[in-house]
């Protein structure tokens, strides 16, 4: 059973940066490298949306509104995923979640909440203007 735990959220002013981490447990390295990983976010009164998705063998696919500002990576030897967010804007304010699914989800080229069976508890990011 995959377990995910996010951290690194906080409150920053517009233009600031944050780095989110997601620690992965409950999976062997082989299966870890064969999962599709994603970061989602959910702002108050809005639907949860994907921010980036990727696996160990592909270039991350980013939501248009965060391209050039966010980077994603995975330290597979340490079972940890990262989301580096720069030039943060008030519209980035949301609860951020990491999620995992079968690698085939990434291969499809488009993802949705329902595609991911494993979720962390989320970490809050608040950006003030």
PDB file of N, CA, C and O in Angstrom, residues 19-22 32 39 52 54 71-76 78-84:
ATOM      1  N   UNK A  19       9.350  25.071  -1.615  1.00  0.00           N
ATOM      2  CA  UNK A  19       9.661  23.741  -2.131  1.00  0.00           C
ATOM      3  C   UNK A  19       8.870  22.731  -1.335  1.00  0.00           C
ATOM      4  O   UNK A  19       9.044  22.609  -0.118  1.00  0.00           O
ATOM      5  N   UNK A  20       7.989  22.034  -2.006  1.00  0.00           N
ATOM      6  CA  UNK A  20       7.190  20.993  -1.376  1.00  0.00           C
ATOM      7  C   UNK A  20       7.884  19.646  -1.530  1.00  0.00           C
ATOM      8  O   UNK A  20       8.518  19.374  -2.554  1.00  0.00           O
ATOM      9  N   UNK A  21       7.739  18.818  -0.517  1.00  0.00           N
ATOM     10  CA  UNK A  21       8.284  17.463  -0.550  1.00  0.00           C
ATOM     11  C   UNK A  21       7.165  16.464  -0.331  1.00  0.00           C
ATOM     12  O   UNK A  21       6.187  16.756   0.342  1.00  0.00           O
ATOM     13  N   UNK A  22       7.352  15.291  -0.892  1.00  0.00           N
ATOM     14  CA  UNK A  22       6.395  14.196  -0.712  1.00  0.00           C
ATOM     15  C   UNK A  22       7.208  12.938  -0.448  1.00  0.00           C
ATOM     16  O   UNK A  22       7.905  12.452  -1.342  1.00  0.00           O
ATOM     17  N   UNK A  32       8.273   1.681  -7.278  1.00  0.00           N
ATOM     18  CA  UNK A  32       8.370   3.123  -7.135  1.00  0.00           C
ATOM     19  C   UNK A  32       8.753   3.764  -8.464  1.00  0.00           C
ATOM     20  O   UNK A  32       8.203   4.780  -8.861  1.00  0.00           O
ATOM     21  N   UNK A  39       1.342  16.066  -8.811  1.00  0.00           N
ATOM     22  CA  UNK A  39       0.965  17.054  -7.803  1.00  0.00           C
ATOM     23  C   UNK A  39      -0.342  17.688  -8.267  1.00  0.00           C
ATOM     24  O   UNK A  39      -0.464  18.100  -9.435  1.00  0.00           O
ATOM     25  N   UNK A  52       1.175  19.014 -12.149  1.00  0.00           N
ATOM     26  CA  UNK A  52       2.246  18.382 -12.913  1.00  0.00           C
ATOM     27  C   UNK A  52       2.112  16.878 -12.748  1.00  0.00           C
ATOM     28  O   UNK A  52       1.649  16.394 -11.716  1.00  0.00           O
ATOM     29  N   UNK A  54       4.349  13.100 -13.902  1.00  0.00           N
ATOM     30  CA  UNK A  54       5.575  12.573 -14.486  1.00  0.00           C
ATOM     31  C   UNK A  54       5.865  11.198 -13.908  1.00  0.00           C
ATOM     32  O   UNK A  54       5.301  10.806 -12.888  1.00  0.00           O
ATOM     33  N   UNK A  71       9.017  23.545 -10.986  1.00  0.00           N
ATOM     34  CA  UNK A  71       9.784  22.396 -11.454  1.00  0.00           C
ATOM     35  C   UNK A  71       9.462  21.212 -10.557  1.00  0.00           C
ATOM     36  O   UNK A  71       9.148  21.380  -9.371  1.00  0.00           O
ATOM     37  N   UNK A  72       9.543  20.014 -11.125  1.00  0.00           N
ATOM     38  CA  UNK A  72       9.222  18.798 -10.379  1.00  0.00           C
ATOM     39  C   UNK A  72      10.343  17.792 -10.564  1.00  0.00           C
ATOM     40  O   UNK A  72      10.949  17.715 -11.630  1.00  0.00           O
ATOM     41  N   UNK A  73      10.598  17.045  -9.527  1.00  0.00           N
ATOM     42  CA  UNK A  73      11.645  16.036  -9.605  1.00  0.00           C
ATOM     43  C   UNK A  73      11.366  14.951  -8.573  1.00  0.00           C
ATOM     44  O   UNK A  73      10.515  15.098  -7.701  1.00  0.00           O
ATOM     45  N   UNK A  74      12.128  13.877  -8.723  1.00  0.00           N
ATOM     46  CA  UNK A  74      11.994  12.787  -7.775  1.00  0.00           C
ATOM     47  C   UNK A  74      13.353  12.265  -7.390  1.00  0.00           C
ATOM     48  O   UNK A  74      14.159  11.955  -8.269  1.00  0.00           O
ATOM     49  N   UNK A  75      13.633  12.211  -6.116  1.00  0.00           N
ATOM     50  CA  UNK A  75      14.878  11.615  -5.635  1.00  0.00           C
ATOM     51  C   UNK A  75      14.571  10.151  -5.366  1.00  0.00           C
ATOM     52  O   UNK A  75      14.237   9.756  -4.251  1.00  0.00           O
ATOM     53  N   UNK A  76      14.651   9.354  -6.423  1.00  0.00           N
ATOM     54  CA  UNK A  76      14.161   7.986  -6.332  1.00  0.00           C
ATOM     55  C   UNK A  76      14.961   7.144  -5.346  1.00  0.00           C
ATOM     56  O   UNK A  76      14.424   6.213  -4.753  1.00  0.00           O
ATOM     57  N   UNK A  78      15.916   8.160  -2.554  1.00  0.00           N
ATOM     58  CA  UNK A  78      15.454   8.550  -1.226  1.00  0.00           C
ATOM     59  C   UNK A  78      13.943   8.445  -1.069  1.00  0.00           C
ATOM     60  O   UNK A  78      13.406   8.798  -0.029  1.00  0.00           O
ATOM     61  N   UNK A  79      13.256   7.951  -2.095  1.00  0.00           N
ATOM     62  CA  UNK A  79      11.807   7.805  -2.035  1.00  0.00           C
ATOM     63  C   UNK A  79      11.146   9.145  -1.680  1.00  0.00           C
ATOM     64  O   UNK A  79      10.301   9.226  -0.788  1.00  0.00           O
ATOM     65  N   UNK A  80      11.548  10.189  -2.412  1.00  0.00           N
ATOM     66  CA  UNK A  80      10.983  11.485  -2.119  1.00  0.00           C
ATOM     67  C   UNK A  80      10.778  12.247  -3.424  1.00  0.00           C
ATOM     68  O   UNK A  80      11.612  12.188  -4.324  1.00  0.00           O
ATOM     69  N   UNK A  81       9.676  12.945  -3.508  1.00  0.00           N
ATOM     70  CA  UNK A  81       9.350  13.762  -4.668  1.00  0.00           C
ATOM     71  C   UNK A  81       9.353  15.218  -4.246  1.00  0.00           C
ATOM     72  O   UNK A  81       9.077  15.541  -3.084  1.00  0.00           O
ATOM     73  N   UNK A  82       9.631  16.092  -5.211  1.00  0.00           N
ATOM     74  CA  UNK A  82       9.705  17.509  -4.906  1.00  0.00           C
ATOM     75  C   UNK A  82       8.914  18.328  -5.919  1.00  0.00           C
ATOM     76  O   UNK A  82       8.831  17.986  -7.093  1.00  0.00           O
ATOM     77  N   UNK A  83       8.381  19.429  -5.440  1.00  0.00           N
ATOM     78  CA  UNK A  83       7.774  20.438  -6.306  1.00  0.00           C
ATOM     79  C   UNK A  83       8.349  21.775  -5.880  1.00  0.00           C
ATOM     80  O   UNK A  83       8.051  22.267  -4.796  1.00  0.00           O
ATOM     81  N   UNK A  84       9.178  22.345  -6.751  1.00  0.00           N
ATOM     82  CA  UNK A  84       9.785  23.636  -6.481  1.00  0.00           C
ATOM     83  C   UNK A  84       8.931  24.692  -7.158  1.00  0.00           C
ATOM     84  O   UNK A  84       8.690  24.639  -8.360  1.00  0.00           O
TER      85      UNK A  84
END
